Each structure stands twice: as structure tokens, then as C-alpha cells.
């Protein structure tokens, strides 16, 4: 890298660059090269090692069953939500427009989220986190609050937490000792849960990525799509079919030979810097396999991931509603606010109704998951509402703004693009 920088510096001082009128393009390329170069070095230099050996894995306790079924947040949950929502308003919302335009997560965002403790809530105190109980409802409320700022940046912030949650829930003592301490520091690793794959009718419970046993462990071959922050990634949890016997989860460090990343920008979530994770004869040790390759673990991860996307859709939908209400009240046509027109008022009302339905089904699924009750049906209902009504809420928001809804001056067009992800994305986040 040092030699390459020396060459670039020498070329930049050449007057030929100015004569050809390429100064601005060259400086842009140089800046990108420096950023990507140092990012690669930083990712390669982090070594995951156990700070202390655990004799047994640390799990978060199951919350006590409430005497009455109540979806009203507790005082502690309300305090957490208010804090996170304030963070989203101050850090995510102002940065969202430029982050979407550049398809880039702002520098330092993960560090600021770590200072707030967003990633440490789900890590046991014994490992340096703040967690005492496993609360799916709290995770859903946090995802919803972050998405109110911006869904793409919320995905960037929550992606490492998905990996740490998998390690807390299903990692063994060695895996927790090696990886979890890094997630409680000031500079948490860029990590992602990679389940999504390209292809029609893709079923995340039946991954096309292949894993086979070798004398030294396992070998992975395949491609994962729409992986958040893939280019900067240091650790991935990857799903793969283990020798035709079903889906399993593997821990893959970015520095492992055979792991390459290419950009994979999408219609929405552009600030999440999605990329393709390519695995070409990637050799992994036996310790890379999570939960002994149990298929039920992958099924649980898929359900919790879908629950997370429903929460993100609810948060972004709330952002749309909060934006269009003052707009239709202030925007005047024919001498009066357009909210006085029944067609406009009814559409705003429908957004509120559909949003409330999505939130309640999502919270009910989260509550059942938290208490250890069957919740597959509830997740399926929430996912259906997020896919259909979430997309409709985004479209209705654009419609209510008229011509303003189609331009980037207003954030509704971005929220519309992001909301479409709720019905197609797999992995990346975890409730």
C-alpha cells in the first residue's frame, strides 16, 4: 500500500493532469483509494483473540412472564426508545440524504452508536455488555426508533448487533471468548449476518451456498447478496447448506483467503453500502460452525431477522406519517390546506391505520418470541403486512406530496425506496 501511495502522489504532482482537465476526477479517485486502502488495512489488522477463556457459554436470562398481556413499553423500554429516537433524530436523519446520494455510511457512525450502547444491550454483563435479559420486544422497539431516522443507516448500525446476538444465543464458550469482547469496545467490528442470495424464489432456510467437511474443518463456496457494509466487513455469519443435510451457520472472518467483496447497490438502503460476499473455496476451522449445524437455529434466525425488518418498516412508516401530516396541513390549494379535501384526509388516515396494524402484529410476534411461545404464524403475518402495507405507505406518502414526492428535496421518495426492502430482504438485522 505504501508503494502504491507513493506512485499516486507522484502522478498527482504532474502538470499533465491539469492539461487534460482530469484534476478533479483524479483527486476523487485518490480520496477513494486512500479511504478503501486504509479500510482494508484496518480490517486486516484486527485479530479476534480470546481475552479470557470461558468454561461455558454466557446466555441472557429469559424475561419473567407478565401476569397480563400488555404491549405497553415498560419504563426502562420507554427510556431506551426515547434515547435511541433522539440519537436517530440528531445523527441519522441529518446525514441520511448525503449518505443515500453517496451510497456510503458516514464515518464514525458505528462508534457513536457504540458510545450510546446500542450494541451492548444484547451482550451479557460477564462479557462486558449491559444485557441481563434477552428482550426481543426491546430490540424491535430500538430498530423501529432507529428507522424513524433512516432505514439504511439503521441497518448499518444494527448489522453488528445481529452477529453479536447470534453469538450470545448460539455461540459456544470458545466462539464467545474469541469474538464477543470486540463488540463491547469503542470500535466495534463491522460485522453482518449474510443470509440473502440472488435468484428467484430464494428460500433463506435452504441456502444455495455450499459447505462441505474437510480434514481440517469446512470449505464454503457461494455468493451472498445485499450484505450491509460488506466492503468494510471484518466478521460475517454466513448460512450454507452443509453437505445437503440442511442449512447451517458459519463464522467467517473477512481476512480468510477466498473471501472477496464487490459492491451490490440496490434501489433502496443505499446508505447501508450493500455488497456481494463471494466465497471461493474458503477454508474454515471446525470452530467456525455455530450450534453444531442445527437447522432449527437457522430457522429461528430467519424468523427473528424478518421480525427485525418488520420493525424497520414500522419505524420508516411512522417517519412517512409524521412528515405528511404537517405537509398536507400547510400546503394550500384553492385557498385552503389540501388536508381539507376528503381524498387527502382519508389517505392520511389509512396510513395511520395500516401502520398501527403492522406495529401491533410485530409487537405481538416479538412478545411471543420473547416468552418462548410459538410465533412463526405471527411473524408470517407481520412480514406480509410489512411487504404489502409498508410499500403502500411509502407510495401513499409520495402521492400526498404530489410533484414534491418525486424529488430528492423531500425524504419521502427515499423512504419509499427503502420500504420496498422490507418484503424482500433476508438477514442483515435480528430482533
Short mmCIF file of N, CA and C in Angstrom, two decimals, residues 8 14 27 35 40 77 82 111 123 192 204 235 246 255 270 279 290 302 315 336 356-357 372 406 413 425:
data_model
loop_
_atom_site.label_atom_id
_atom_site.label_comp_id
_atom_site.label_asym_id
_atom_site.label_seq_id
_atom_site.Cartn_x
_atom_site.Cartn_y
_atom_site.Cartn_z
N UNK A 8 0.92 7.17 -6.61
CA UNK A 8 -0.22 8.07 -6.79
C UNK A 8 0.16 9.52 -6.49
N UNK A 14 2.02 15.81 -11.36
CA UNK A 14 2.34 16.00 -12.77
C UNK A 14 1.43 17.06 -13.39
N UNK A 27 -8.41 13.56 -8.13
CA UNK A 27 -8.45 13.77 -6.69
C UNK A 27 -9.55 12.93 -6.06
N UNK A 35 -9.20 6.00 1.21
CA UNK A 35 -10.21 5.51 2.14
C UNK A 35 -10.31 3.99 2.10
N UNK A 40 -9.14 -1.35 4.26
CA UNK A 40 -8.69 -2.73 4.10
C UNK A 40 -7.62 -3.07 5.13
N UNK A 77 -37.93 0.37 28.95
CA UNK A 77 -38.00 0.33 27.49
C UNK A 77 -38.32 1.71 26.93
N UNK A 82 -36.69 6.44 23.85
CA UNK A 82 -36.54 7.88 23.75
C UNK A 82 -35.09 8.27 23.46
N UNK A 111 -19.15 4.09 15.76
CA UNK A 111 -18.52 4.45 17.02
C UNK A 111 -19.47 5.26 17.89
N UNK A 123 -25.56 -8.03 24.96
CA UNK A 123 -24.38 -8.81 25.36
C UNK A 123 -24.35 -8.91 26.89
N UNK A 192 -21.71 -8.52 9.85
CA UNK A 192 -23.01 -8.64 9.19
C UNK A 192 -23.48 -10.09 9.18
N UNK A 204 -34.44 -18.58 2.34
CA UNK A 204 -33.26 -18.45 3.21
C UNK A 204 -33.01 -19.66 4.09
N UNK A 235 -16.20 -9.41 10.07
CA UNK A 235 -16.72 -10.70 10.52
C UNK A 235 -18.11 -10.89 9.95
N UNK A 246 -29.02 -29.70 5.09
CA UNK A 246 -29.78 -28.56 5.62
C UNK A 246 -28.88 -27.38 5.92
N UNK A 255 -10.70 -11.63 6.58
CA UNK A 255 -9.31 -11.84 6.17
C UNK A 255 -9.04 -13.27 5.70
N UNK A 270 -29.38 2.43 0.28
CA UNK A 270 -28.10 2.75 -0.35
C UNK A 270 -27.04 3.18 0.68
N UNK A 279 -17.59 -16.34 -1.76
CA UNK A 279 -16.83 -17.35 -1.02
C UNK A 279 -16.34 -18.40 -2.01
N UNK A 290 -21.49 -22.86 13.90
CA UNK A 290 -22.31 -22.42 15.02
C UNK A 290 -23.39 -23.45 15.35
N UNK A 302 -33.82 -16.83 10.80
CA UNK A 302 -34.62 -16.27 9.70
C UNK A 302 -35.86 -15.57 10.24
N UNK A 315 -40.95 1.66 11.70
CA UNK A 315 -40.28 2.92 12.01
C UNK A 315 -40.25 3.87 10.84
N UNK A 336 -57.10 26.91 0.53
CA UNK A 336 -57.23 26.18 1.80
C UNK A 336 -56.25 25.01 1.82
N UNK A 356 -50.56 1.20 12.35
CA UNK A 356 -50.87 0.68 13.68
C UNK A 356 -51.06 -0.84 13.65
N UNK A 357 -51.69 -1.33 12.60
CA UNK A 357 -51.86 -2.78 12.46
C UNK A 357 -50.52 -3.49 12.34
N UNK A 372 -40.87 -17.41 24.64
CA UNK A 372 -40.63 -18.79 24.26
C UNK A 372 -41.83 -19.50 23.70
N UNK A 406 -41.68 13.27 -5.67
CA UNK A 406 -40.85 12.60 -6.67
C UNK A 406 -39.44 13.13 -6.71
N UNK A 413 -39.39 10.17 -1.01
CA UNK A 413 -39.02 9.27 -2.11
C UNK A 413 -37.97 8.26 -1.65
N UNK A 425 -35.82 -8.46 1.71
CA UNK A 425 -34.53 -8.68 2.38
C UNK A 425 -34.60 -9.83 3.38
#
